[in-house]
Amino acid sequence: KARGRGIADETRFGLGSLLVVVQVALSLVLVLTAGLFVRTFASLATRDLGFDRNPVLIASINPLPARLEPAARVELFRRALDTAAAVPGVESAALSAVTPVSGNAASTRIEVPDGAPLPEQDRIASFHRVSAGWFRTYGTPMLAGRDFMGADTADSAPVAIVNETFARRLLGGRNPIGARVRQAQSGRPFVEREIVGYVKDATYRDLREPIPPTIYIPYVQQEAPSIMSLSVRTASASPVLLTRPLAAALTPIHGDVTVTFRPLADQVNASLVQERIVAWLSGFFGALALLLAGLGLYGITSYTVSRRRTEIGIRMALGAAPERVVALVLGRVAILVGLGTIAGVAASLWATQFVSTLLYGLQPRDPVTLAAAIVILTVI
């Protein structure tokens, strides 16, 4: 009678067990998805950007309210650069039309007179207008050649600095120093530039995008943009501490010019808002799913043990070792977890294809993340 009431009834899998299997399967899907999103955020947050984000403060200089002519804007930017460089605590300062990971970028078409013919789309390069000292300010390593100098003016020979991807794709991987390229200009003839510097690849527009071929030119060798960014590198302390002394130094330059400040690290972090939110939310729901699955398994196991109490007592009275009794109970749990895991793996392989566009550096069916999710779920 005891055997019939215990083993015969409890070895069947009823609706409660089926619900636990489904719960385990859905939990695995959520845990795997959370793992993919967390790893994506970690990969982007720790990615080598090619520049130092922490010691740099960006000051956006807007001379539009002053309605200055292009030549006057150039002079205003030059004075702002000199003034900022003289502020105590500033290690270096530089001007640029675009700052890294701001969402803005410009592109241009490049012709290599003595290079191999390339398709039209392969001749497009990002270009940035910067001042001398820009690479030092951002900590981007100079691999060969020289930086821009004060002698690189609007009246001097046009020059350029290129990155590693530019040299590899447009110059066939050869040493770019001394090479000449022709840069397209809107509504005007191509301008031929001599490459005088070669720098490491760096991210500028989007952390997710591959680094494109990039050409840097002196900002004074093209018409001055309406708004320029002044980037300063702090010598030691947090760049935020430079905000007040820089504002006090730049305000007397022109009363109608507006200046706004933002740490470069904040700008980079702002570009990861979506990934950070998705990682937190998926992590929360993954942890909640683990909790609910654990509670469900606990409830089913506790109920099963309570109904098999007489059978367990008889087994122990007949000499069954405690570990055999524990194995008897946990064997059922292992079956439920195993069935749920198998179903969860199948569901995950199907469901994760819909989040592939949100991932970075990972495949939706990443085996490491899947194995980690299975281990975590099984341990819980």
PDB file of N, CA and C in Angstrom, residues 39-49 53 207 268-269 272 276 360:
ATOM      1  N   ARG A  39      26.859  41.136 -21.759  1.00  0.00           N
ATOM      2  CA  ARG A  39      28.162  41.020 -22.411  1.00  0.00           C
ATOM      3  C   ARG A  39      28.321  42.060 -23.522  1.00  0.00           C
ATOM      4  N   THR A  40      27.232  42.374 -24.217  1.00  0.00           N
ATOM      5  CA  THR A  40      27.289  43.423 -25.236  1.00  0.00           C
ATOM      6  C   THR A  40      27.641  44.761 -24.611  1.00  0.00           C
ATOM      7  N   PHE A  41      26.964  45.104 -23.519  1.00  0.00           N
ATOM      8  CA  PHE A  41      27.253  46.368 -22.842  1.00  0.00           C
ATOM      9  C   PHE A  41      28.688  46.397 -22.323  1.00  0.00           C
ATOM     10  N   ALA A  42      29.140  45.281 -21.740  1.00  0.00           N
ATOM     11  CA  ALA A  42      30.508  45.227 -21.223  1.00  0.00           C
ATOM     12  C   ALA A  42      31.520  45.374 -22.348  1.00  0.00           C
ATOM     13  N   SER A  43      31.256  44.768 -23.494  1.00  0.00           N
ATOM     14  CA  SER A  43      32.185  44.870 -24.626  1.00  0.00           C
ATOM     15  C   SER A  43      32.286  46.304 -25.123  1.00  0.00           C
ATOM     16  N   LEU A  44      31.155  46.994 -25.201  1.00  0.00           N
ATOM     17  CA  LEU A  44      31.171  48.379 -25.675  1.00  0.00           C
ATOM     18  C   LEU A  44      31.790  49.314 -24.635  1.00  0.00           C
ATOM     19  N   ALA A  45      31.477  49.072 -23.358  1.00  0.00           N
ATOM     20  CA  ALA A  45      31.975  49.958 -22.302  1.00  0.00           C
ATOM     21  C   ALA A  45      33.482  49.843 -22.114  1.00  0.00           C
ATOM     22  N   THR A  46      34.044  48.684 -22.424  1.00  0.00           N
ATOM     23  CA  THR A  46      35.477  48.473 -22.225  1.00  0.00           C
ATOM     24  C   THR A  46      36.248  48.466 -23.542  1.00  0.00           C
ATOM     25  N   ARG A  47      35.608  48.829 -24.622  1.00  0.00           N
ATOM     26  CA  ARG A  47      36.255  48.807 -25.930  1.00  0.00           C
ATOM     27  C   ARG A  47      37.388  49.825 -25.989  1.00  0.00           C
ATOM     28  N   ASP A  48      38.465  49.452 -26.654  1.00  0.00           N
ATOM     29  CA  ASP A  48      39.574  50.368 -26.879  1.00  0.00           C
ATOM     30  C   ASP A  48      39.144  51.379 -27.933  1.00  0.00           C
ATOM     31  N   LEU A  49      38.961  52.628 -27.519  1.00  0.00           N
ATOM     32  CA  LEU A  49      38.440  53.653 -28.419  1.00  0.00           C
ATOM     33  C   LEU A  49      39.526  54.346 -29.226  1.00  0.00           C
ATOM     34  N   ARG A  53      39.351  58.802 -22.599  1.00  0.00           N
ATOM     35  CA  ARG A  53      38.078  59.473 -22.351  1.00  0.00           C
ATOM     36  C   ARG A  53      38.038  60.241 -21.029  1.00  0.00           C
ATOM     37  N   LEU A 207      30.104  53.790 -31.417  1.00  0.00           N
ATOM     38  CA  LEU A 207      30.923  52.727 -30.834  1.00  0.00           C
ATOM     39  C   LEU A 207      30.711  51.395 -31.536  1.00  0.00           C
ATOM     40  N   VAL A 268      30.738  59.830 -23.947  1.00  0.00           N
ATOM     41  CA  VAL A 268      30.861  58.419 -24.324  1.00  0.00           C
ATOM     42  C   VAL A 268      29.807  57.583 -23.609  1.00  0.00           C
ATOM     43  N   ASN A 269      29.612  57.844 -22.313  1.00  0.00           N
ATOM     44  CA  ASN A 269      28.622  57.082 -21.549  1.00  0.00           C
ATOM     45  C   ASN A 269      27.209  57.327 -22.069  1.00  0.00           C
ATOM     46  N   LEU A 272      25.916  55.084 -24.671  1.00  0.00           N
ATOM     47  CA  LEU A 272      25.627  53.705 -24.266  1.00  0.00           C
ATOM     48  C   LEU A 272      24.363  53.604 -23.432  1.00  0.00           C
ATOM     49  N   ARG A 276      22.902  50.201 -21.810  1.00  0.00           N
ATOM     50  CA  ARG A 276      22.910  50.098 -20.351  1.00  0.00           C
ATOM     51  C   ARG A 276      21.511  49.758 -19.835  1.00  0.00           C
ATOM     52  N   TYR A 360      26.647  43.212 -29.896  1.00  0.00           N
ATOM     53  CA  TYR A 360      27.924  43.703 -30.419  1.00  0.00           C
ATOM     54  C   TYR A 360      29.012  42.716 -30.016  1.00  0.00           C
TER      55      TYR A 360
END
